[in-house]
Amino acid sequence: MEAMVPYLLALLFLPLSLSFIFFLRKHDSNGKKLPPGTSGWPLLGENMEFAFLGPQKFIKDRMEKYSPEVFQTSIMGEKMAFFCGAQGNKFLFSSENKLLTSWWPQSMKKALLFPEFVESSLKEVTALKRNFLHDILKPEALKQYIPLMDAMAREHLDENWVSNGVVKVFPLSKKYTFDLACRLFMSMVDPEEISRLADPFTLVTNGMFSMPIDLPGTAYNRAIKGGKMVRDELMRIITQRRKELMENQETAGRDLLSKMLLVTDEDGQLMSEMEISNNIIGMLVASFETTSSAVTSVLKYLAELPHVYDEVYKEQMAIAKSKGAEELLTWEDIEKMKYSWNAARESLRLTPPAQGSFRETVTDFTYAGFTIPKGWKTFWSVHSTHKNPKYFSDPEKFDPSRFEGSGPAPFTFVPFGGGPRMCPGKEYARLEVLVFMHNVVKRFKLEKDIPDEKIVFHASPVPTHGLPVRLLPHGN
């Protein structure tokens, strides 16, 4: 009987211990009222729940259980406040450089970027350099690339789609978007040279949101190795291009890499090779994962919804018939794709390729009656608004008309973020998606080969089998 006493005492004090832990989590040592929520398991936090449930259900469940405005959790080893709803999005978007600063998870920093640059300069990127990225990716600068996008889309379909009855959309979309990015950003056309970047990039994107456990065989370990290969290859390309520019005295810049090598700050200083590499990596990540995910989702809905496909087809064929057979798309053609872009935006609402963004608090502040302590990480997510019936009636219905007129309420449709750090590649993604839609629907009707194929979340939503679709040429 005496041997049972320790176990009975443990059972007796367990509820009291849990209550005490819950109290400590609601209040810090200074008595501040923290957001409701839980930190999950020691060390692991709520990583497992986030992975098993997926970001949409994880956030929805906690908004219902704790607060529709802000809740706390622990993800990737960090204390974190998830801000929810349109007001939460607006607050974080407008608090940049006041209450918050940029923050990247350790797994992303170590896998993708030069560590020495991250630690010394990530939070101090000059306004000139940030504005430069926006300048080279805004509509006026991108117009010139539309014919090349169109030509490469035609070539891609000829080589990878036309001779096949069934194709897997996701891997082919990744190939197209990455090949295009390499061509536009760095004038790369050699398949072997592109492969030296694309193959290790697969390792990086598969592990950049994993737990930062650097042991052989882990996704994080593979991501680090892949990241080093990517950085080494980019540094070789950048060094070679800088040498060419110095020898040829090029002043205009034939692609984005040349423009980055030529831009100077107010003191006449050029960007370093590390800064250029990190910026290109950021754009390649978007091209490799998020843009290809967006293209895949759009084609998925076109294959599932014949009435939407028919409207897109009608619009795109009107544009095609107004041009010669070999005449390439122009900016004016893109501006006519209004229904197609509304359909693409509805796809981005229902299956957003990017999940949100992290920040780090630089000071204590209060939001919705709760204190967010200095040093905590924050996260805003598309999933607190995109399928929220408060903002979108019948939220699971695919309805492109939501984007007619003034469209959704501010801060509710946020696939590209918002505020000072809205994704600078928003316009690039729009052009790429529309050009690809144009070329696919002009040639094929689409029929899903696996009608009930599941979507899983990695860095972006991914169809479990790559979205195989049956290609039905028009007239069949």
CSV table of C-alpha atoms in Angstrom, one decimal:
chain,number,residue,atom,x,y,z
A,1,MET,CA,0.0,0.0,0.0
A,2,GLU,CA,2.8,2.4,0.9
A,3,ALA,CA,4.2,1.9,-2.6
A,4,MET,CA,1.0,3.3,-4.0
A,5,VAL,CA,1.3,6.6,-2.1
A,6,PRO,CA,3.6,8.5,-4.6
A,7,TYR,CA,1.2,7.6,-7.4
A,8,LEU,CA,-1.9,8.7,-5.5
A,9,LEU,CA,-0.2,12.0,-4.6
A,10,ALA,CA,0.8,12.5,-8.2
A,11,LEU,CA,-2.8,11.9,-9.3
A,12,LEU,CA,-4.1,14.3,-6.6
A,13,PHE,CA,-1.7,17.1,-7.5
A,14,LEU,CA,-1.9,16.7,-11.3
A,15,PRO,CA,-5.1,18.8,-11.8
A,16,LEU,CA,-3.6,21.5,-9.5
A,17,SER,CA,-0.4,21.5,-11.4
A,18,LEU,CA,-2.1,21.8,-14.8
A,19,SER,CA,-4.2,24.6,-13.4
A,20,PHE,CA,-1.1,26.4,-12.2
A,21,ILE,CA,0.6,25.9,-15.6
A,22,PHE,CA,-2.5,27.3,-17.3
A,23,PHE,CA,-2.4,30.3,-15.1
A,24,LEU,CA,1.2,31.0,-15.8
A,25,ARG,CA,0.6,30.7,-19.5
A,26,LYS,CA,-2.2,33.3,-19.3
A,27,HIS,CA,-0.1,35.7,-17.2
A,28,ASP,CA,3.7,36.3,-17.5
A,29,SER,CA,5.9,36.9,-14.5
A,30,ASN,CA,5.0,40.6,-14.5
A,31,GLY,CA,1.2,39.9,-14.4
A,32,LYS,CA,0.6,40.9,-18.0
A,33,LYS,CA,-2.5,39.3,-19.6
A,34,LEU,CA,-1.2,37.2,-22.5
A,35,PRO,CA,-3.4,36.0,-25.4
A,36,PRO,CA,-5.3,32.8,-24.7
A,37,GLY,CA,-4.0,29.6,-26.0
A,38,THR,CA,-1.5,26.9,-25.3
A,39,SER,CA,2.2,26.3,-25.9
A,40,GLY,CA,1.6,22.6,-26.5
A,41,TRP,CA,4.2,20.0,-25.5
A,42,PRO,CA,7.7,21.0,-24.2
A,43,LEU,CA,10.2,21.5,-27.0
A,44,LEU,CA,7.7,20.2,-29.6
A,45,GLY,CA,5.1,23.0,-29.0
A,46,GLU,CA,2.1,22.6,-31.3
A,47,ASN,CA,4.1,21.6,-34.4
A,48,MET,CA,2.5,18.2,-34.6
A,49,GLU,CA,-1.0,19.6,-34.3
A,50,PHE,CA,-0.2,22.2,-37.0
A,51,ALA,CA,1.1,19.5,-39.3
A,52,PHE,CA,-1.7,17.0,-38.8
A,53,LEU,CA,-4.6,19.4,-38.9
A,54,GLY,CA,-3.2,21.7,-41.6
A,55,PRO,CA,-3.0,25.5,-41.2
A,56,GLN,CA,-6.7,26.1,-42.0
A,57,LYS,CA,-8.2,23.8,-39.5
A,58,PHE,CA,-5.5,24.6,-36.9
A,59,ILE,CA,-6.3,28.3,-37.0
A,60,LYS,CA,-10.1,27.8,-37.3
A,61,ASP,CA,-10.2,25.5,-34.2
A,62,ARG,CA,-8.2,27.9,-32.1
A,63,MET,CA,-10.2,31.0,-33.2
A,64,GLU,CA,-13.3,29.2,-32.0
A,65,LYS,CA,-11.7,27.8,-28.8
A,66,TYR,CA,-9.6,30.8,-27.6
A,67,SER,CA,-10.3,34.0,-29.4
A,68,PRO,CA,-11.3,35.2,-32.9
A,69,GLU,CA,-8.9,38.1,-32.6
A,70,VAL,CA,-5.5,36.7,-31.3
A,71,PHE,CA,-4.3,33.5,-29.7
A,72,GLN,CA,-1.0,32.2,-28.6
A,73,THR,CA,0.8,29.0,-29.5
A,74,SER,CA,4.3,27.6,-29.9
A,75,ILE,CA,5.5,26.8,-33.4
A,76,MET,CA,9.1,25.9,-34.5
A,77,GLY,CA,10.3,26.4,-31.0
A,78,GLU,CA,9.0,30.0,-30.7
A,79,LYS,CA,6.4,31.7,-28.6
A,80,MET,CA,4.0,33.0,-31.1
A,81,ALA,CA,0.8,35.2,-31.3
A,82,PHE,CA,-1.5,34.4,-34.2
A,83,PHE,CA,-3.4,37.5,-35.3
A,84,CYS,CA,-6.8,36.8,-36.8
A,85,GLY,CA,-9.5,38.5,-39.0
A,86,ALA,CA,-9.4,41.6,-41.1
A,87,GLN,CA,-8.5,43.8,-38.1
A,88,GLY,CA,-5.6,41.5,-37.1
A,89,ASN,CA,-4.3,41.7,-40.7
A,90,LYS,CA,-4.6,45.4,-40.8
A,91,PHE,CA,-2.9,45.8,-37.4
A,92,LEU,CA,0.2,43.8,-38.4
A,93,PHE,CA,0.4,45.3,-41.9
A,94,SER,CA,0.4,48.8,-40.5
A,95,SER,CA,2.8,48.1,-37.6
A,96,GLU,CA,5.9,47.3,-39.7
A,97,ASN,CA,9.0,49.0,-38.3
A,98,LYS,CA,7.0,50.4,-35.4
A,99,LEU,CA,6.1,47.5,-33.2
A,100,LEU,CA,7.4,44.7,-35.4
A,101,THR,CA,10.4,43.7,-37.5
A,102,SER,CA,11.0,41.0,-40.0
A,103,TRP,CA,11.7,37.5,-38.8
A,104,TRP,CA,12.5,34.3,-40.6
A,105,PRO,CA,12.3,30.8,-39.0
A,106,GLN,CA,15.7,29.3,-38.3
A,107,SER,CA,15.0,26.5,-40.7
A,108,MET,CA,14.5,29.0,-43.6
A,109,LYS,CA,17.4,31.2,-42.6
A,110,LYS,CA,20.0,28.4,-42.4
A,111,ALA,CA,18.7,26.5,-45.4
A,112,LEU,CA,18.3,29.5,-47.8
A,113,LEU,CA,20.4,32.5,-46.9
A,114,PHE,CA,24.0,33.3,-46.1
A,115,PRO,CA,24.0,33.2,-42.3
A,116,GLU,CA,26.5,36.1,-41.9
A,117,PHE,CA,24.3,38.3,-44.1
A,118,VAL,CA,21.1,37.3,-42.2
A,119,GLU,CA,22.6,38.1,-38.8
A,120,SER,CA,24.1,41.4,-39.7
A,121,SER,CA,21.8,42.9,-42.3
A,122,LEU,CA,18.4,41.2,-42.6
A,123,LYS,CA,16.7,43.7,-40.4
A,124,GLU,CA,18.6,46.7,-41.9
A,125,VAL,CA,17.9,46.3,-45.6
A,126,THR,CA,17.9,49.9,-46.9
A,127,ALA,CA,14.7,51.5,-48.2
A,128,LEU,CA,16.5,52.0,-51.5
A,129,LYS,CA,17.2,48.3,-52.0
A,130,ARG,CA,13.7,47.4,-50.9
A,131,ASN,CA,12.2,49.9,-53.3
A,132,PHE,CA,14.5,48.7,-56.0
A,133,LEU,CA,12.9,45.2,-55.8
A,134,HIS,CA,9.5,46.8,-56.1
A,135,ASP,CA,10.5,48.9,-59.0
A,136,ILE,CA,11.9,46.0,-61.1
A,137,LEU,CA,8.7,43.9,-60.4
A,138,LYS,CA,6.0,46.5,-61.0
A,139,PRO,CA,3.8,46.4,-64.0
A,140,GLU,CA,5.6,49.0,-66.0
A,141,ALA,CA,8.9,47.1,-65.7
A,142,LEU,CA,7.3,43.6,-66.4
A,143,LYS,CA,5.3,44.5,-69.5
A,144,GLN,CA,8.4,43.8,-71.7
A,145,TYR,CA,8.5,40.2,-70.4
A,146,ILE,CA,4.9,39.2,-71.5
A,147,PRO,CA,5.9,38.0,-75.0
A,148,LEU,CA,8.7,35.9,-73.6
A,149,MET,CA,6.4,34.4,-71.0
A,150,ASP,CA,4.0,33.5,-73.8
A,151,ALA,CA,6.7,32.0,-76.0
A,152,MET,CA,8.0,29.9,-73.2
A,153,ALA,CA,4.5,28.7,-72.2
A,154,ARG,CA,3.9,27.6,-75.8
A,155,GLU,CA,7.3,25.8,-75.9
A,156,HIS,CA,6.6,24.2,-72.6
A,157,LEU,CA,3.2,22.8,-73.7
A,158,ASP,CA,4.7,21.6,-77.0
A,159,GLU,CA,7.5,19.7,-75.2
A,160,ASN,CA,5.7,18.4,-72.1
A,161,TRP,CA,1.9,18.3,-72.7
A,162,VAL,CA,0.9,17.9,-76.3
A,163,SER,CA,2.1,14.3,-76.8
A,164,ASN,CA,0.6,13.0,-73.5
A,165,GLY,CA,-3.0,12.0,-72.8
A,166,VAL,CA,-2.5,12.6,-69.1
A,167,VAL,CA,-0.1,15.0,-67.4
A,168,LYS,CA,0.7,15.8,-63.8
A,169,VAL,CA,0.1,19.5,-63.4
A,170,PHE,CA,2.0,20.3,-60.3
A,171,PRO,CA,5.5,19.0,-61.2
A,172,LEU,CA,5.1,20.4,-64.7
A,173,SER,CA,4.0,23.8,-63.3
A,174,LYS,CA,7.1,23.8,-61.1
A,175,LYS,CA,9.3,23.1,-64.1
A,176,TYR,CA,7.7,25.9,-66.2
A,177,THR,CA,7.7,28.6,-63.5
A,178,PHE,CA,11.3,27.8,-62.5
A,179,ASP,CA,12.6,27.7,-66.1
A,180,LEU,CA,10.8,31.0,-66.7
A,181,ALA,CA,12.3,32.6,-63.5
A,182,CYS,CA,15.8,31.5,-64.5
A,183,ARG,CA,15.3,32.9,-68.0
A,184,LEU,CA,13.9,36.2,-66.9
A,185,PHE,CA,16.0,36.8,-63.8
A,186,MET,CA,19.4,35.4,-65.0
A,187,SER,CA,19.0,34.7,-68.8
A,188,MET,CA,19.6,31.0,-68.1
A,189,VAL,CA,18.5,28.7,-70.9
A,190,ASP,CA,20.8,25.6,-70.6
A,191,PRO,CA,18.7,22.8,-69.0
A,192,GLU,CA,21.7,21.3,-67.2
A,193,GLU,CA,22.6,24.7,-65.7
A,194,ILE,CA,18.9,25.2,-64.6
A,195,SER,CA,18.9,21.7,-63.1
A,196,ARG,CA,21.9,22.5,-60.9
A,197,LEU,CA,19.6,25.0,-59.2
A,198,ALA,CA,16.3,23.2,-59.5
A,199,ASP,CA,17.3,19.9,-58.0
A,200,PRO,CA,18.7,21.3,-54.7
A,201,PHE,CA,15.8,23.7,-54.5
A,202,THR,CA,13.5,20.7,-54.1
A,203,LEU,CA,15.5,19.8,-51.0
A,204,VAL,CA,15.2,23.3,-49.7
A,205,THR,CA,11.5,23.8,-50.1
A,206,ASN,CA,10.7,20.3,-48.7
A,207,GLY,CA,12.6,21.2,-45.5
A,208,MET,CA,12.5,24.9,-45.0
A,209,PHE,CA,9.5,24.8,-42.6
A,210,SER,CA,10.6,21.7,-40.8
A,211,MET,CA,11.8,21.4,-37.2
A,212,PRO,CA,15.4,22.7,-37.1
A,213,ILE,CA,17.0,19.4,-36.1
A,214,ASP,CA,20.2,19.1,-38.0
A,215,LEU,CA,20.7,15.3,-38.0
A,216,PRO,CA,21.5,13.1,-41.0
A,217,GLY,CA,18.3,12.0,-42.8
A,218,THR,CA,16.1,14.8,-41.5
A,219,ALA,CA,14.3,17.2,-43.9
A,220,TYR,CA,16.1,20.1,-42.3
A,221,ASN,CA,19.6,18.5,-42.8
A,222,ARG,CA,18.7,17.9,-46.5
A,223,ALA,CA,17.5,21.5,-46.8
A,224,ILE,CA,20.8,22.8,-45.4
A,225,LYS,CA,22.8,20.8,-47.9
A,226,GLY,CA,20.5,21.8,-50.7
A,227,GLY,CA,20.7,25.5,-49.7
A,228,LYS,CA,24.5,25.4,-49.8
A,229,MET,CA,24.5,24.0,-53.3
A,230,VAL,CA,22.0,26.7,-54.4
A,231,ARG,CA,24.1,29.5,-52.9
A,232,ASP,CA,27.4,28.1,-54.3
A,233,GLU,CA,25.8,27.9,-57.8
A,234,LEU,CA,24.4,31.4,-57.5
A,235,MET,CA,27.6,32.9,-56.3
A,236,ARG,CA,29.4,31.4,-59.3
A,237,ILE,CA,26.8,32.9,-61.7
A,238,ILE,CA,26.8,36.3,-60.0
A,239,THR,CA,30.6,36.5,-59.9
A,240,GLN,CA,30.8,35.6,-63.6
A,241,ARG,CA,28.2,38.1,-64.5
A,242,ARG,CA,29.9,40.9,-62.6
A,243,LYS,CA,33.1,40.1,-64.4
A,244,GLU,CA,31.2,40.3,-67.8
A,245,LEU,CA,29.6,43.6,-66.8
A,246,MET,CA,33.0,45.1,-65.9
A,247,GLU,CA,34.5,44.0,-69.1
A,248,ASN,CA,31.7,45.0,-71.4
A,249,GLN,CA,30.6,48.2,-69.5
A,250,GLU,CA,27.0,47.2,-69.8
A,251,THR,CA,24.8,50.1,-68.4
A,252,ALA,CA,21.2,49.1,-69.1
A,253,GLY,CA,21.0,45.6,-67.7
A,254,ARG,CA,19.6,42.8,-69.8
A,255,ASP,CA,17.8,41.0,-67.0
A,256,LEU,CA,17.1,41.3,-63.3
A,257,LEU,CA,20.5,40.0,-62.2
A,258,SER,CA,22.3,42.7,-64.3
A,259,LYS,CA,20.0,45.4,-62.9
A,260,MET,CA,20.8,44.2,-59.3
A,261,LEU,CA,24.5,44.3,-60.1
A,262,LEU,CA,24.3,47.8,-61.4
A,263,VAL,CA,22.1,49.5,-58.8
A,264,THR,CA,23.8,51.7,-56.2
A,265,ASP,CA,22.6,53.3,-53.0
A,266,GLU,CA,22.8,57.0,-52.1
A,267,ASP,CA,26.5,56.6,-51.3
A,268,GLY,CA,27.2,55.0,-54.7
A,269,GLN,CA,27.7,51.6,-53.2
A,270,LEU,CA,26.8,48.5,-55.1
A,271,MET,CA,24.9,45.5,-53.7
A,272,SER,CA,27.1,42.8,-52.4
A,273,GLU,CA,27.1,39.4,-54.0
A,274,MET,CA,25.5,38.0,-50.8
A,275,GLU,CA,22.6,40.5,-50.9
A,276,ILE,CA,22.0,39.8,-54.6
A,277,SER,CA,22.1,36.1,-54.0
A,278,ASN,CA,19.6,36.3,-51.1
A,279,ASN,CA,17.2,38.5,-53.2
A,280,ILE,CA,17.4,36.1,-56.1
A,281,ILE,CA,16.8,33.1,-53.8
A,282,GLY,CA,13.7,34.8,-52.5
A,283,MET,CA,12.3,35.3,-56.0
A,284,LEU,CA,13.2,31.7,-57.0
A,285,VAL,CA,11.5,30.3,-53.9
A,286,ALA,CA,8.3,32.1,-54.9
A,287,SER,CA,8.6,30.9,-58.5
A,288,PHE,CA,9.4,27.3,-57.5
A,289,GLU,CA,6.7,26.8,-54.9
A,290,THR,CA,4.1,29.5,-54.5
A,291,THR,CA,3.6,30.5,-58.1
A,292,SER,CA,3.6,26.9,-59.3
A,293,SER,CA,1.1,26.1,-56.5
A,294,ALA,CA,-1.1,29.0,-57.8
A,295,VAL,CA,-1.0,27.7,-61.4
A,296,THR,CA,-1.9,24.2,-60.2
A,297,SER,CA,-4.8,25.3,-58.2
A,298,VAL,CA,-6.3,27.4,-61.0
A,299,LEU,CA,-6.1,24.5,-63.4
A,300,LYS,CA,-7.6,22.2,-60.7
A,301,TYR,CA,-10.7,24.4,-60.5
A,302,LEU,CA,-10.9,24.7,-64.3
A,303,ALA,CA,-10.9,20.9,-64.5
A,304,GLU,CA,-13.6,20.6,-61.8
A,305,LEU,CA,-15.9,23.4,-62.8
A,306,PRO,CA,-17.0,23.3,-66.5
A,307,HIS,CA,-19.1,26.5,-66.2
A,308,VAL,CA,-16.0,28.4,-65.0
A,309,TYR,CA,-13.8,26.8,-67.7
A,310,ASP,CA,-16.3,27.8,-70.4
A,311,GLU,CA,-16.3,31.4,-69.4
A,312,VAL,CA,-12.5,31.5,-69.2
A,313,TYR,CA,-12.3,29.7,-72.6
A,314,LYS,CA,-14.7,32.2,-74.2
A,315,GLU,CA,-12.6,35.2,-72.9
A,316,GLN,CA,-9.3,33.7,-73.9
A,317,MET,CA,-10.4,32.6,-77.4
A,318,ALA,CA,-11.7,36.1,-78.1
A,319,ILE,CA,-8.2,37.4,-77.4
A,320,ALA,CA,-6.6,34.6,-79.5
A,321,LYS,CA,-8.8,35.2,-82.5
A,322,SER,CA,-7.9,38.9,-82.5
A,323,LYS,CA,-4.3,38.0,-83.1
A,324,GLY,CA,-2.2,36.2,-85.7
A,325,ALA,CA,-1.3,32.6,-85.1
A,326,GLU,CA,2.3,33.4,-84.3
A,327,GLU,CA,1.6,36.8,-82.6
A,328,LEU,CA,2.5,36.8,-79.0
A,329,LEU,CA,0.5,38.2,-76.1
A,330,THR,CA,0.9,41.8,-75.0
A,331,TRP,CA,0.0,43.9,-72.0
A,332,GLU,CA,-3.2,45.0,-73.7
A,333,ASP,CA,-4.2,41.4,-74.0
A,334,ILE,CA,-3.6,40.7,-70.4
A,335,GLU,CA,-5.8,43.7,-69.4
A,336,LYS,CA,-8.7,42.0,-71.3
A,337,MET,CA,-8.5,38.9,-69.1
A,338,LYS,CA,-10.9,40.2,-66.5
A,339,TYR,CA,-13.0,37.1,-65.8
A,340,SER,CA,-9.9,34.9,-66.0
A,341,TRP,CA,-8.2,36.9,-63.3
A,342,ASN,CA,-11.3,36.9,-61.2
A,343,ALA,CA,-11.4,33.1,-61.5
A,344,ALA,CA,-7.7,33.0,-60.6
A,345,ARG,CA,-8.3,35.2,-57.5
A,346,GLU,CA,-11.1,33.0,-56.4
A,347,SER,CA,-8.7,30.1,-56.6
A,348,LEU,CA,-6.1,32.1,-54.6
A,349,ARG,CA,-8.9,32.7,-52.0
A,350,LEU,CA,-9.9,29.0,-51.7
A,351,THR,CA,-6.4,27.5,-52.0
A,352,PRO,CA,-3.9,30.2,-51.2
A,353,PRO,CA,-0.3,29.3,-52.2
A,354,ALA,CA,1.3,31.2,-49.3
A,355,GLN,CA,0.0,30.7,-45.8
A,356,GLY,CA,1.0,34.0,-44.2
A,357,SER,CA,4.1,35.7,-42.7
A,358,PHE,CA,6.1,36.0,-39.5
A,359,ARG,CA,7.2,39.1,-37.6
A,360,GLU,CA,9.1,39.6,-34.3
A,361,THR,CA,7.9,42.1,-31.7
A,362,VAL,CA,10.5,44.9,-30.8
A,363,THR,CA,8.5,46.1,-27.8
A,364,ASP,CA,5.6,45.1,-25.6
A,365,PHE,CA,2.3,46.2,-27.0
A,366,THR,CA,-1.4,45.6,-26.4
A,367,TYR,CA,-3.9,44.2,-28.9
A,368,ALA,CA,-7.5,43.3,-28.2
A,369,GLY,CA,-6.9,43.7,-24.5
A,370,PHE,CA,-3.9,41.3,-24.4
A,371,THR,CA,-0.2,42.0,-24.1
A,372,ILE,CA,2.1,40.7,-26.8
A,373,PRO,CA,5.6,40.7,-25.1
A,374,LYS,CA,8.8,41.9,-26.7
A,375,GLY,CA,10.6,39.1,-28.4
A,376,TRP,CA,7.5,37.1,-29.2
A,377,LYS,CA,6.9,36.1,-32.8
A,378,THR,CA,3.7,37.0,-34.6
A,379,PHE,CA,1.9,35.4,-37.6
A,380,TRP,CA,-0.9,36.6,-39.8
A,381,SER,CA,-2.6,34.0,-42.0
A,382,VAL,CA,-4.8,33.9,-45.0
A,383,HIS,CA,-6.8,31.2,-43.2
A,384,SER,CA,-8.4,33.5,-40.7
A,385,THR,CA,-10.3,35.5,-43.4
A,386,HIS,CA,-10.3,33.6,-46.8
A,387,LYS,CA,-13.0,31.1,-45.8
A,388,ASN,CA,-14.5,33.0,-43.0
A,389,PRO,CA,-18.3,33.5,-43.5
A,390,LYS,CA,-18.1,36.8,-41.8
A,391,TYR,CA,-16.3,38.1,-44.8
A,392,PHE,CA,-17.3,35.8,-47.7
A,393,SER,CA,-20.8,34.4,-47.9
A,394,ASP,CA,-21.0,30.7,-48.7
A,395,PRO,CA,-17.2,30.6,-48.4
A,396,GLU,CA,-16.6,27.1,-49.9
A,397,LYS,CA,-18.4,28.1,-53.1
A,398,PHE,CA,-16.2,29.0,-56.1
A,399,ASP,CA,-17.6,32.3,-57.2
A,400,PRO,CA,-15.4,34.6,-59.4
A,401,SER,CA,-18.1,37.3,-59.2
A,402,ARG,CA,-16.9,38.1,-55.6
A,403,PHE,CA,-14.2,40.2,-57.3
A,404,GLU,CA,-16.4,42.3,-59.5
A,405,GLY,CA,-16.8,46.0,-58.7
A,406,SER,CA,-14.9,47.0,-55.6
A,407,GLY,CA,-14.4,43.3,-54.6
A,408,PRO,CA,-13.9,42.0,-51.1
A,409,ALA,CA,-13.6,44.2,-48.0
A,410,PRO,CA,-10.1,45.5,-47.2
A,411,PHE,CA,-7.7,43.1,-45.4
A,412,THR,CA,-9.9,40.1,-46.1
A,413,PHE,CA,-8.4,38.8,-49.3
A,414,VAL,CA,-4.6,38.7,-48.6
A,415,PRO,CA,-2.9,36.1,-50.7
A,416,PHE,CA,0.0,38.5,-51.3
A,417,GLY,CA,0.0,40.1,-47.8
A,418,GLY,CA,-0.4,43.8,-47.4
A,419,GLY,CA,1.2,47.0,-46.1
A,420,PRO,CA,4.9,47.9,-46.7
A,421,ARG,CA,5.9,44.3,-47.1
A,422,MET,CA,3.2,43.2,-49.6
A,423,CYS,CA,4.7,40.6,-51.9
A,424,PRO,CA,6.7,42.6,-54.5
A,425,GLY,CA,6.1,39.7,-56.9
A,426,LYS,CA,2.3,40.1,-57.0
A,427,GLU,CA,2.2,41.5,-60.5
A,428,TYR,CA,4.8,39.0,-61.8
A,429,ALA,CA,2.6,36.1,-60.4
A,430,ARG,CA,-0.5,37.6,-62.0
A,431,LEU,CA,1.1,37.8,-65.5
A,432,GLU,CA,2.5,34.3,-65.2
A,433,VAL,CA,-0.8,32.7,-64.1
A,434,LEU,CA,-2.8,34.5,-66.8
A,435,VAL,CA,-0.3,33.7,-69.6
A,436,PHE,CA,-0.3,30.0,-68.7
A,437,MET,CA,-4.1,29.9,-68.3
A,438,HIS,CA,-4.4,31.4,-71.8
A,439,ASN,CA,-2.2,28.8,-73.4
A,440,VAL,CA,-3.6,25.8,-71.6
A,441,VAL,CA,-7.3,26.5,-72.2
A,442,LYS,CA,-6.6,27.6,-75.8
A,443,ARG,CA,-5.4,24.0,-76.5
A,444,PHE,CA,-7.2,21.7,-74.1
A,445,LYS,CA,-10.2,20.9,-72.0
A,446,LEU,CA,-9.1,19.4,-68.7
A,447,GLU,CA,-10.5,16.4,-66.8
A,448,LYS,CA,-9.2,15.3,-63.4
A,449,ASP,CA,-7.8,11.8,-63.5
A,450,ILE,CA,-8.3,11.3,-59.7
A,451,PRO,CA,-11.6,13.1,-58.9
A,452,ASP,CA,-11.2,13.0,-55.1
A,453,GLU,CA,-7.4,13.7,-54.9
A,454,LYS,CA,-6.4,15.2,-51.6
A,455,ILE,CA,-4.5,18.4,-51.0
A,456,VAL,CA,-1.7,18.4,-48.3
A,457,PHE,CA,0.2,21.3,-46.9
A,458,HIS,CA,4.0,21.6,-47.2
A,459,ALA,CA,5.4,25.1,-47.8
A,460,SER,CA,2.3,25.4,-50.1
A,461,PRO,CA,-0.8,23.3,-50.7
A,462,VAL,CA,0.2,20.3,-52.9
A,463,PRO,CA,-2.0,17.7,-54.5
A,464,THR,CA,-1.0,14.3,-53.2
A,465,HIS,CA,-0.5,12.8,-56.6
A,466,GLY,CA,0.6,15.9,-58.5
A,467,LEU,CA,-2.9,16.6,-60.0
A,468,PRO,CA,-2.9,14.3,-63.0
A,469,VAL,CA,-5.4,15.6,-65.6
A,470,ARG,CA,-6.6,14.2,-68.8
A,471,LEU,CA,-6.1,16.5,-71.8
A,472,LEU,CA,-9.0,16.7,-74.2
A,473,PRO,CA,-8.1,18.7,-77.4
A,474,HIS,CA,-10.9,20.9,-78.5
A,475,GLY,CA,-13.2,19.3,-81.0
A,476,ASN,CA,-12.9,15.8,-79.4
